[in-house]
Tab-separated table of C-alpha atoms in Angstrom:
chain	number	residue	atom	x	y	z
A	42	UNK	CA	-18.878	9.161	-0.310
A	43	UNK	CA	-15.403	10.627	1.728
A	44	UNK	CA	-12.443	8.437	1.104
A	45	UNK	CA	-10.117	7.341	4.104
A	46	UNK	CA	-6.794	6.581	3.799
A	47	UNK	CA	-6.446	4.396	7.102
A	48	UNK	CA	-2.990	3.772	7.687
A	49	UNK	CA	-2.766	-0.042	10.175
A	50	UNK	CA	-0.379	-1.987	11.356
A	51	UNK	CA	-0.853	-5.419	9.593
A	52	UNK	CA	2.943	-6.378	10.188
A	53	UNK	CA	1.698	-10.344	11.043
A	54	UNK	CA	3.837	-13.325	10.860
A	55	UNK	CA	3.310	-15.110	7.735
A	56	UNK	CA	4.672	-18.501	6.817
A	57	UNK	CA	5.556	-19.912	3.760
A	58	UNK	CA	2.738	-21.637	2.753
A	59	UNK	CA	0.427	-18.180	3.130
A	60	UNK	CA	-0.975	-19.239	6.735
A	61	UNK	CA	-1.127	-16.199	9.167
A	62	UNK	CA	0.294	-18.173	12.156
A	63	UNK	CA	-0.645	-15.104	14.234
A	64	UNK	CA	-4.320	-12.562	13.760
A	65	UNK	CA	-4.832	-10.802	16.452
A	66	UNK	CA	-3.347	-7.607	14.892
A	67	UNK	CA	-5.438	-7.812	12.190
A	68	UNK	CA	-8.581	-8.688	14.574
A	69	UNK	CA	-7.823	-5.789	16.748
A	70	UNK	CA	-9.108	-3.175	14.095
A	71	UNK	CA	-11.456	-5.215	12.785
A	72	UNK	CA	-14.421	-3.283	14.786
A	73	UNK	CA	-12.557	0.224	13.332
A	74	UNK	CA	-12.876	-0.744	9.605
A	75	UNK	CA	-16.436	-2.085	9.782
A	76	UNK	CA	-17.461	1.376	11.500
A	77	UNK	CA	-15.881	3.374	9.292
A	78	UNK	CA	-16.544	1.497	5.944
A	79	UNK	CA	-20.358	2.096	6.707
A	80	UNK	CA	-20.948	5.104	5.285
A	81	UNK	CA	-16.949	5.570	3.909
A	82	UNK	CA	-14.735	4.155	1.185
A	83	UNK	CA	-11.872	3.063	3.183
A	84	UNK	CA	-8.035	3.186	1.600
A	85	UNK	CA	-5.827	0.385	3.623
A	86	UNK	CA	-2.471	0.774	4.033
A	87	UNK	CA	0.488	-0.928	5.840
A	88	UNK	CA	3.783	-2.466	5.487
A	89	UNK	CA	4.489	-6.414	6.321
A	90	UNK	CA	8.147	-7.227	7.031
A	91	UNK	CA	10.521	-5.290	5.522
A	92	UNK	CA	9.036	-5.201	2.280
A	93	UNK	CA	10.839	-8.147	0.478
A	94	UNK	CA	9.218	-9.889	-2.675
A	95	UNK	CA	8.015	-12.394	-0.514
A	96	UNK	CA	6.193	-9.742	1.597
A	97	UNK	CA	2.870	-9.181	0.148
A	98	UNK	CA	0.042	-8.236	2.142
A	99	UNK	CA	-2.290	-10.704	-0.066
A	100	UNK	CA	-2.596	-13.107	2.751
A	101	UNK	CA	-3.962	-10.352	5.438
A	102	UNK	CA	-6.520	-9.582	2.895
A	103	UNK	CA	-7.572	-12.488	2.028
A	104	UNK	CA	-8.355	-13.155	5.946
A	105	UNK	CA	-9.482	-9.727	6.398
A	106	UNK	CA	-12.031	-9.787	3.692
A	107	UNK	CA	-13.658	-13.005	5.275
A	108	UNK	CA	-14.411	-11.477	8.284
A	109	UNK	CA	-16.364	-8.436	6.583
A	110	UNK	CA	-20.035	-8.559	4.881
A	111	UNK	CA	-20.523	-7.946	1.618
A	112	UNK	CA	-21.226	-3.515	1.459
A	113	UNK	CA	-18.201	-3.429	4.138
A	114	UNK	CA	-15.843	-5.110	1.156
A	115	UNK	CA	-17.264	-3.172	-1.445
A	116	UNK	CA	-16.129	-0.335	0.244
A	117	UNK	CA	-12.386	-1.263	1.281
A	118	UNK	CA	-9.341	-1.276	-1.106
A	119	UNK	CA	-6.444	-2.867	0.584
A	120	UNK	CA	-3.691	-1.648	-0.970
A	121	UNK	CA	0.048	-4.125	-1.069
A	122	UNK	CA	2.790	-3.637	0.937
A	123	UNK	CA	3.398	0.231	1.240
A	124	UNK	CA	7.079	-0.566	1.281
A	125	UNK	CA	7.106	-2.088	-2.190
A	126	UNK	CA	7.378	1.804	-2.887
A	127	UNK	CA	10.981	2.299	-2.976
A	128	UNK	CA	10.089	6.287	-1.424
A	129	UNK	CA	8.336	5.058	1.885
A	130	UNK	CA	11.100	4.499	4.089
A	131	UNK	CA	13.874	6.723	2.111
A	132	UNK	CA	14.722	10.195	3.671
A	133	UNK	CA	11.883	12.943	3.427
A	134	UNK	CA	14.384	15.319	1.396
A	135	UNK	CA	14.470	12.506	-1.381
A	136	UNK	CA	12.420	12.913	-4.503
A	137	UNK	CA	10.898	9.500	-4.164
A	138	UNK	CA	9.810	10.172	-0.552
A	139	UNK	CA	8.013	13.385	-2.161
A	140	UNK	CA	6.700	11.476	-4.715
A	141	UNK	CA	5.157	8.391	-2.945
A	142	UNK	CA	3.791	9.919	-0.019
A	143	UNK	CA	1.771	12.689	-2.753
A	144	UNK	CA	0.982	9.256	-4.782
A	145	UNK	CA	-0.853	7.769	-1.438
A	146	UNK	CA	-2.124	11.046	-0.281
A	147	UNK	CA	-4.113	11.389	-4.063
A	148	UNK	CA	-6.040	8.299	-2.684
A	149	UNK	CA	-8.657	9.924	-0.492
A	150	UNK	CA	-9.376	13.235	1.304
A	151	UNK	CA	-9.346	12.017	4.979
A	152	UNK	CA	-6.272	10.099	7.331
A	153	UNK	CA	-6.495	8.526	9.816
A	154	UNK	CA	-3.265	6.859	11.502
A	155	UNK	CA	-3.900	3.756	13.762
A	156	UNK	CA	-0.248	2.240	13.073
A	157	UNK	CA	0.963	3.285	16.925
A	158	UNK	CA	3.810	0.612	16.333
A	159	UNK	CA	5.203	2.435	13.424
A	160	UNK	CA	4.793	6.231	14.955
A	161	UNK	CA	8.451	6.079	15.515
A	162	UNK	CA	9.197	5.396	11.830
A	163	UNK	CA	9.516	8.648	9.543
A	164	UNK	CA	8.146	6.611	6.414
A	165	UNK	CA	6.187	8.472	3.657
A	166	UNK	CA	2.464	6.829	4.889
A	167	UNK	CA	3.192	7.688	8.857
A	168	UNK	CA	4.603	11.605	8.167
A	169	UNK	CA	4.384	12.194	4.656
A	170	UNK	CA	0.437	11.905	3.846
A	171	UNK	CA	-0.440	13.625	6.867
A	172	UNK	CA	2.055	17.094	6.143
A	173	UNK	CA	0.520	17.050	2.633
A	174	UNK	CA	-3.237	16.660	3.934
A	175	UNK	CA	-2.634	19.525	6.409
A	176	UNK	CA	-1.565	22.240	3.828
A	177	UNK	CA	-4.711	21.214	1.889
A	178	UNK	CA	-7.007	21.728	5.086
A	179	UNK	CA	-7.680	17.913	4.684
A	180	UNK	CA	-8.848	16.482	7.725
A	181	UNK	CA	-6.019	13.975	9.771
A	182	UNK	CA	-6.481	12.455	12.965
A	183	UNK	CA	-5.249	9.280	15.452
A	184	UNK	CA	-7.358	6.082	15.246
A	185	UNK	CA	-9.383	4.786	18.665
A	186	UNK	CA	-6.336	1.758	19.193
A	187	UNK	CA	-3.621	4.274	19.645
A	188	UNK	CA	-5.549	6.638	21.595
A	189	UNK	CA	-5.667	3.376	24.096
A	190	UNK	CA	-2.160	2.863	23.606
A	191	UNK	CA	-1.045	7.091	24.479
A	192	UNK	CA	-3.623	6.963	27.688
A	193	UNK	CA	-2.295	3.983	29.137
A	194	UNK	CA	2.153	4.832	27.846
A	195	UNK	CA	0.923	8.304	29.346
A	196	UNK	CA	-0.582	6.807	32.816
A	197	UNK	CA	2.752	4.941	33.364
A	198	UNK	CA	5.243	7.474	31.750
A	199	UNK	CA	2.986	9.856	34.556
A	200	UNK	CA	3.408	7.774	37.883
A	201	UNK	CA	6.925	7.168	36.920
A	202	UNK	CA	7.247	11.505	37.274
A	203	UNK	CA	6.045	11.126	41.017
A	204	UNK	CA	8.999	9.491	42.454
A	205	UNK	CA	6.946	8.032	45.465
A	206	UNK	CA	5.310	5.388	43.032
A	207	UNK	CA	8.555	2.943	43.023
A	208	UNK	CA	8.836	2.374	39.767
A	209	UNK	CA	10.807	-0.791	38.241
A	210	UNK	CA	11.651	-0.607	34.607
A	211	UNK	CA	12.394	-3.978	33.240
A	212	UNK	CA	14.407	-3.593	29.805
A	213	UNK	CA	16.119	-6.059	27.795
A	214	UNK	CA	16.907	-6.542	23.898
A	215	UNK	CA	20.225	-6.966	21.620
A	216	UNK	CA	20.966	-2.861	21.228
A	217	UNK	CA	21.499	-0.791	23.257
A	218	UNK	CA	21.945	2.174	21.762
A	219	UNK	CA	19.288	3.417	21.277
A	220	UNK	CA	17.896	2.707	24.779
A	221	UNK	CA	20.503	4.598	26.308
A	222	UNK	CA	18.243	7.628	26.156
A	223	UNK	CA	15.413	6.094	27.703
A	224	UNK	CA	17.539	4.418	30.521
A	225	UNK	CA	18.863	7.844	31.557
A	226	UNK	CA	15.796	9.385	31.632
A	227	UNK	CA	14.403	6.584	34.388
A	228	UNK	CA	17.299	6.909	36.108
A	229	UNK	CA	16.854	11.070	36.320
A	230	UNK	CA	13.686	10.042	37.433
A	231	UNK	CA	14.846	7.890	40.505
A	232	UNK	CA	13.357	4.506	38.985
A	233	UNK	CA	14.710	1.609	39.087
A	234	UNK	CA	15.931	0.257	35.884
A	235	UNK	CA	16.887	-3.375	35.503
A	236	UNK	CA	18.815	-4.367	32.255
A	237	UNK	CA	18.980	-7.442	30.225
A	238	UNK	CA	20.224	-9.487	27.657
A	239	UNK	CA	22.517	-8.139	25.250
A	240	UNK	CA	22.092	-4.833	26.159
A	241	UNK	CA	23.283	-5.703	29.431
A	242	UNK	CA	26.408	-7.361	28.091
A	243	UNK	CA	27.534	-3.946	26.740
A	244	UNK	CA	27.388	-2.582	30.575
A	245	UNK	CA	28.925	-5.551	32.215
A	246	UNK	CA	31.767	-4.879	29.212
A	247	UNK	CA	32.052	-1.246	28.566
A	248	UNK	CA	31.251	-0.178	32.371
A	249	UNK	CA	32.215	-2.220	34.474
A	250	UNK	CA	34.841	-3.785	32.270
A	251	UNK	CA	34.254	-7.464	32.481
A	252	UNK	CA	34.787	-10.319	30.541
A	253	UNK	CA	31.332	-11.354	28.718
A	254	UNK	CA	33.231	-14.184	26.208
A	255	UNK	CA	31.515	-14.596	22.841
A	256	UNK	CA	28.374	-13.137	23.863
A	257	UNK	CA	26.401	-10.672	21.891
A	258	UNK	CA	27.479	-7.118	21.556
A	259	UNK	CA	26.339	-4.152	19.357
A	260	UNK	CA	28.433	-3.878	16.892
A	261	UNK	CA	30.557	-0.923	16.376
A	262	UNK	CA	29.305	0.486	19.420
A	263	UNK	CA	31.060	1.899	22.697
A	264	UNK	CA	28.947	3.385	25.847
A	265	UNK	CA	30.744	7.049	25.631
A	266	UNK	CA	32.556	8.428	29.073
A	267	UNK	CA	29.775	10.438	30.152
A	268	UNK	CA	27.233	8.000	29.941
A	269	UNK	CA	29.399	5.827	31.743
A	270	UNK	CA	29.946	7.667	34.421
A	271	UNK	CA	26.252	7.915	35.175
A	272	UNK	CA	25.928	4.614	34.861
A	273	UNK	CA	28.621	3.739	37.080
A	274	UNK	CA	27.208	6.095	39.836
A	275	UNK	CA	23.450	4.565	39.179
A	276	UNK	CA	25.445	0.915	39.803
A	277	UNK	CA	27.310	1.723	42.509
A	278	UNK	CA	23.713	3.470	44.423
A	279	UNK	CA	22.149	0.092	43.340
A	280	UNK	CA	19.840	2.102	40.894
A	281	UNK	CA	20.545	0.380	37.624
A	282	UNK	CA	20.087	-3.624	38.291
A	283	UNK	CA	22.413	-5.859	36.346
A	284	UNK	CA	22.884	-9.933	35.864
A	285	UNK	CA	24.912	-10.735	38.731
A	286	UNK	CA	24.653	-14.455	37.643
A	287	UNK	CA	23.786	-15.770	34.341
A	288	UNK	CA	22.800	-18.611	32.725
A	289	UNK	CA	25.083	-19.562	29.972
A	290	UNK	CA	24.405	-21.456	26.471
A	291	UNK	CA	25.841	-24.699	27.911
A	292	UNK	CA	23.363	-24.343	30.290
A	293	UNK	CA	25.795	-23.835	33.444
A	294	UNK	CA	25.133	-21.218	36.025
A	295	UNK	CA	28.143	-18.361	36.648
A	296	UNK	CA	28.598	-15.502	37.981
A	297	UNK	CA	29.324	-12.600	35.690
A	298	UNK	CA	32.843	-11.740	37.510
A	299	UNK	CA	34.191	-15.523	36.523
A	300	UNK	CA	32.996	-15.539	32.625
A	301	UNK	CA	35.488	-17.046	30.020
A	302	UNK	CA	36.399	-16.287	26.748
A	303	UNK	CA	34.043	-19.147	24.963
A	304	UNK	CA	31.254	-18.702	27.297
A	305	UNK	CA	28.051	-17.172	25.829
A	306	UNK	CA	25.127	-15.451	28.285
A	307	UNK	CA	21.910	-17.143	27.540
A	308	UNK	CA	19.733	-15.838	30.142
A	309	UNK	CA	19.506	-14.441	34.136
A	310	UNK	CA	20.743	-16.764	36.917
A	311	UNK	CA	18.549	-18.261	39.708
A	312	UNK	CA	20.356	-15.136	42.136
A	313	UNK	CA	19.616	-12.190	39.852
A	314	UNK	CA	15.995	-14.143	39.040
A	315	UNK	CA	15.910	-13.884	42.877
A	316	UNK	CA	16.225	-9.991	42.979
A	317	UNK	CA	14.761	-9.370	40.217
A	318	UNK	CA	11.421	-10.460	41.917
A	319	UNK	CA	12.303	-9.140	45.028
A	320	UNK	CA	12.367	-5.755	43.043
A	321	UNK	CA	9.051	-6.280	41.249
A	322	UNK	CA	7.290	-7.329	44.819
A	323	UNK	CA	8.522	-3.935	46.056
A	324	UNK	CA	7.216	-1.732	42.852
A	325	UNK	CA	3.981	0.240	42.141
A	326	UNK	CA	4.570	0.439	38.952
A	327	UNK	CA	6.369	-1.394	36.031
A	328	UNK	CA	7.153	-1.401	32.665
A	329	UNK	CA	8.609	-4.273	30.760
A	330	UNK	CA	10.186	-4.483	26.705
A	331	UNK	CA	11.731	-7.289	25.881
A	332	UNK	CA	12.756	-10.599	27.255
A	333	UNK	CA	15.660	-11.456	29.392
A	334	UNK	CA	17.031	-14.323	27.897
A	335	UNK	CA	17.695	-15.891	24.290
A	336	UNK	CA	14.072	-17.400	24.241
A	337	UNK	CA	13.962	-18.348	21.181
A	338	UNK	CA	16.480	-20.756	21.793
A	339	UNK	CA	14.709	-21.785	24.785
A	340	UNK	CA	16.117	-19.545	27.557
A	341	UNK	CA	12.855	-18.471	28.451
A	342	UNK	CA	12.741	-19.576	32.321
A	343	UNK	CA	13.816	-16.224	33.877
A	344	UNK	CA	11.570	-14.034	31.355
A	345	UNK	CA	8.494	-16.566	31.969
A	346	UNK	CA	9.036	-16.273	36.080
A	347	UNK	CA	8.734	-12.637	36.085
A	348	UNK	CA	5.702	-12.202	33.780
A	349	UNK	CA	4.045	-14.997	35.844
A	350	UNK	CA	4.174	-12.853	38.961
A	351	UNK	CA	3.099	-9.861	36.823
A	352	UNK	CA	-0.067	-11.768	35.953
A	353	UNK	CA	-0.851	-11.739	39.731
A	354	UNK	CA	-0.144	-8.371	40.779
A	355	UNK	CA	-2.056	-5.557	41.701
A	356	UNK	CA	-0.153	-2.551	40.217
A	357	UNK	CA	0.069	-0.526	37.343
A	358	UNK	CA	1.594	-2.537	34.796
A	359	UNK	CA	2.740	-1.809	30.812
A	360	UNK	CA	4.182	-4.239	28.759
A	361	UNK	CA	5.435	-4.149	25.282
A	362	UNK	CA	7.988	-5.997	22.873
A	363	UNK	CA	7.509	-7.838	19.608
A	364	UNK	CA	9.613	-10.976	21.236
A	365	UNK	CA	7.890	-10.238	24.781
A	366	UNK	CA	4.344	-11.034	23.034
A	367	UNK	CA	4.839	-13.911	22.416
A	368	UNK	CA	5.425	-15.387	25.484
A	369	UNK	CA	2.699	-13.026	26.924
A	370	UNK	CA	0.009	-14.799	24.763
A	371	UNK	CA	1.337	-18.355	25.672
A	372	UNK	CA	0.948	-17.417	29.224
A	373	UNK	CA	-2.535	-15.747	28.321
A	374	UNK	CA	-1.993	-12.436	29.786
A	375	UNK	CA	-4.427	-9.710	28.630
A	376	UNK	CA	-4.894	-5.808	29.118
A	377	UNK	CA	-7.153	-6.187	32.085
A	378	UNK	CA	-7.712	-3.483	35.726
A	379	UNK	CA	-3.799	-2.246	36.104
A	380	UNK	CA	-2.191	-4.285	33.564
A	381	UNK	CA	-2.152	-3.175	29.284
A	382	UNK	CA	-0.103	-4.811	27.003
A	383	UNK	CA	1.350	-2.844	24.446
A	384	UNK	CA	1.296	-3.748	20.761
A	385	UNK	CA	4.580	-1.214	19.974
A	386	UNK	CA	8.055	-2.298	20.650
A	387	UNK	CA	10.376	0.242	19.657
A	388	UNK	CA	7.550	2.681	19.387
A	389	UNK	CA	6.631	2.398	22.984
A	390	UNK	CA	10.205	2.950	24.128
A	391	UNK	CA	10.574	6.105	21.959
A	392	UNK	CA	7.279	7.828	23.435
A	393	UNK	CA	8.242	6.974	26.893
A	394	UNK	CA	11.990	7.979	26.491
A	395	UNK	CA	10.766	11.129	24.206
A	396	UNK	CA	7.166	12.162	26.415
A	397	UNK	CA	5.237	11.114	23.174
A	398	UNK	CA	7.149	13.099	20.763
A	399	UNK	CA	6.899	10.620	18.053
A	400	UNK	CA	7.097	11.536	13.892
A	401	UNK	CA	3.904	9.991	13.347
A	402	UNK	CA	2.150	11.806	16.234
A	403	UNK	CA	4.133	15.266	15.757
A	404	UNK	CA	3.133	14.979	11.962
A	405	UNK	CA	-0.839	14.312	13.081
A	406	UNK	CA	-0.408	17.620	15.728
């Protein structure tokens, strides 16, 4: 019987008393691991979190194994966290990198990698296993959910090329650094890129030099001159879409040219909210990562409003973004005609920003 070593993305919030307040990752491959545990023994691995004590992936098995007849669990091993191996996420030059991806690659003779959320990570079970398989002639290959993941990232990274298609990219987050690549590249491409949340705090500071007060800014980071200038020029030709009015922590509405020191930026104002719409009514095709406002303190109003007209329109749509989920599922929107939601966050950005060139693909190819 061929062993699998079928590399997932159980990465599912867990509380402290052991409940899984959220399954649907784990339900998602369900379907993969019965087929393949038929006539297969099946290898499991993933991380959870960021691989703390607390971190074990005993709870996802214990669900996991509940949903799967008896032959189907005799033939899975779930193994724990893979980043209670001090090598997985370490540099590939290190010895312990060397040494735990060849310890998970002596598990089975077959890979398969259906962690599309993780591609972007160069970790010893996403690059490693797969580089040592392929100088053995061992077979490696991409699991059926991020196949559906590439085909739909590749359908809107693909109307986005074709500059009559009007497309709106919606991004928002805490960093922006390492966006910066990805909102250059929309902007080469003649899209129009609205920008959110703290990541738009670094423009409205660094670019356009204005007062944002305490609000939140990458640390140790400075938009350089160059990319300044383009972003200037994209602001000025009303390319790249900023928070002309913003809702602040006290709740207040102002405008971003009147901010104080002790005001803090909570979330878009009722006239950028306004815009922002019009823009999306206007677009044939539009991506969204992240939400616009500090929801989980409750600034969820302007994020909400724009995925609520998403749900109703017509056009190719692709949304991703850990926090954007969440608010995705309360508003029950599903992958349906036009419209996929991606599991990946960062991964999603990276493959549109980098045309797919991801570790964890390159390392499969």
């Amino acid at each position: 019987m061929k062993k699998i070593i079928l590399r997932l993305d159980l990465n599912v919030p867990i509380e402290k008393n052991g409940n899984i307040r959220d399954t649907e990752r784990i339900d998602a491959v369900i379907p993969e691991i019965k087929k393949l545990s038929e006539k297969n023994k099946i290898i499991i691995l993933s991380h959870l979190g960021k691989g703390e004590k607390k971190d074990s992936l005993k709870p996802v098995e214990n669900y996991l194994r509940k949903k799967l007849n008896k032959k189907e669990n005799e033939n899975i091993q779930i193994l724990d966290n893979v980043r209670f191996w001090k090598g997985e996420t370490l540099k590939k030059s290190s010895k312990e990198f060397k040494e735990t991806a060849k310890y998970f690659a002596s598990l089975g003779d077959e890979y398969i990698n259906d962690a599309f959320a993780t591609m972007h990570r160069e970790h010893a079970s996403i690059v490693g296993i797969p580089e040592i398989f392929k100088k053995e002639n061992k077979k490696v290959s991409l699991g059926d959910l991020s196949k559906i993941e590439i085909k739909n990232l590749e359908k809107s990274l693909k109307l986005a090329k074709d500059k009559k298609n009007k497309t709106l990219l919606i991004l928002s987050g805490a960093k922006i650094s390492t966006k910066l690549p990805l909102i250059t590249k929309f902007l080469d491409l003649n899209a129009k890129v609205f920008v959110g949340g703290g990541m738009a705090n670094q423009i409205l500071k660094d670019v356009l030099n204005l007062e944002t007060g305490s609000s939140f800014l990458e640390k140790d980071f400075k938009i350089s001159p160059v990319i300044k200038k383009t972003l200037l020029t994209s602001i000025k030709n009303k390319q790249l879409l900023l928070p002309i009015d913003v809702i602040l922590k006290n709740k207040k509405v102002e405008t971003v040219d009147k901010l104080k020191e002790k005001d803090y930026i909570a979330d878009i104002g009722p006239t950028t909210l306004a815009i922002l719409k019009k823009e999306v009514e206007n677009s044939k095709n539009i991506i969204l990562n992240g939400p616009l406002g500090l929801y989980e303190d409750g600034f969820d109003a302007g994020t909400i409003a724009i995925l609520k007209i998403l749900k109703n329109k017509n056009v190719n749509i692709l949304i991703g973004g850990g926090d954007t989920l969440v608010l995705v599922k309360n508003l029950k929107i599903v992958s349906k005609n036009k419209t996929f939601i991606s599991t990946a966050g960062g991964a999603m950005l990276e493959y549109l920003a980098k045309d797919g060139k991801l570790p964890g693909l390159l390392a499969l190819n």
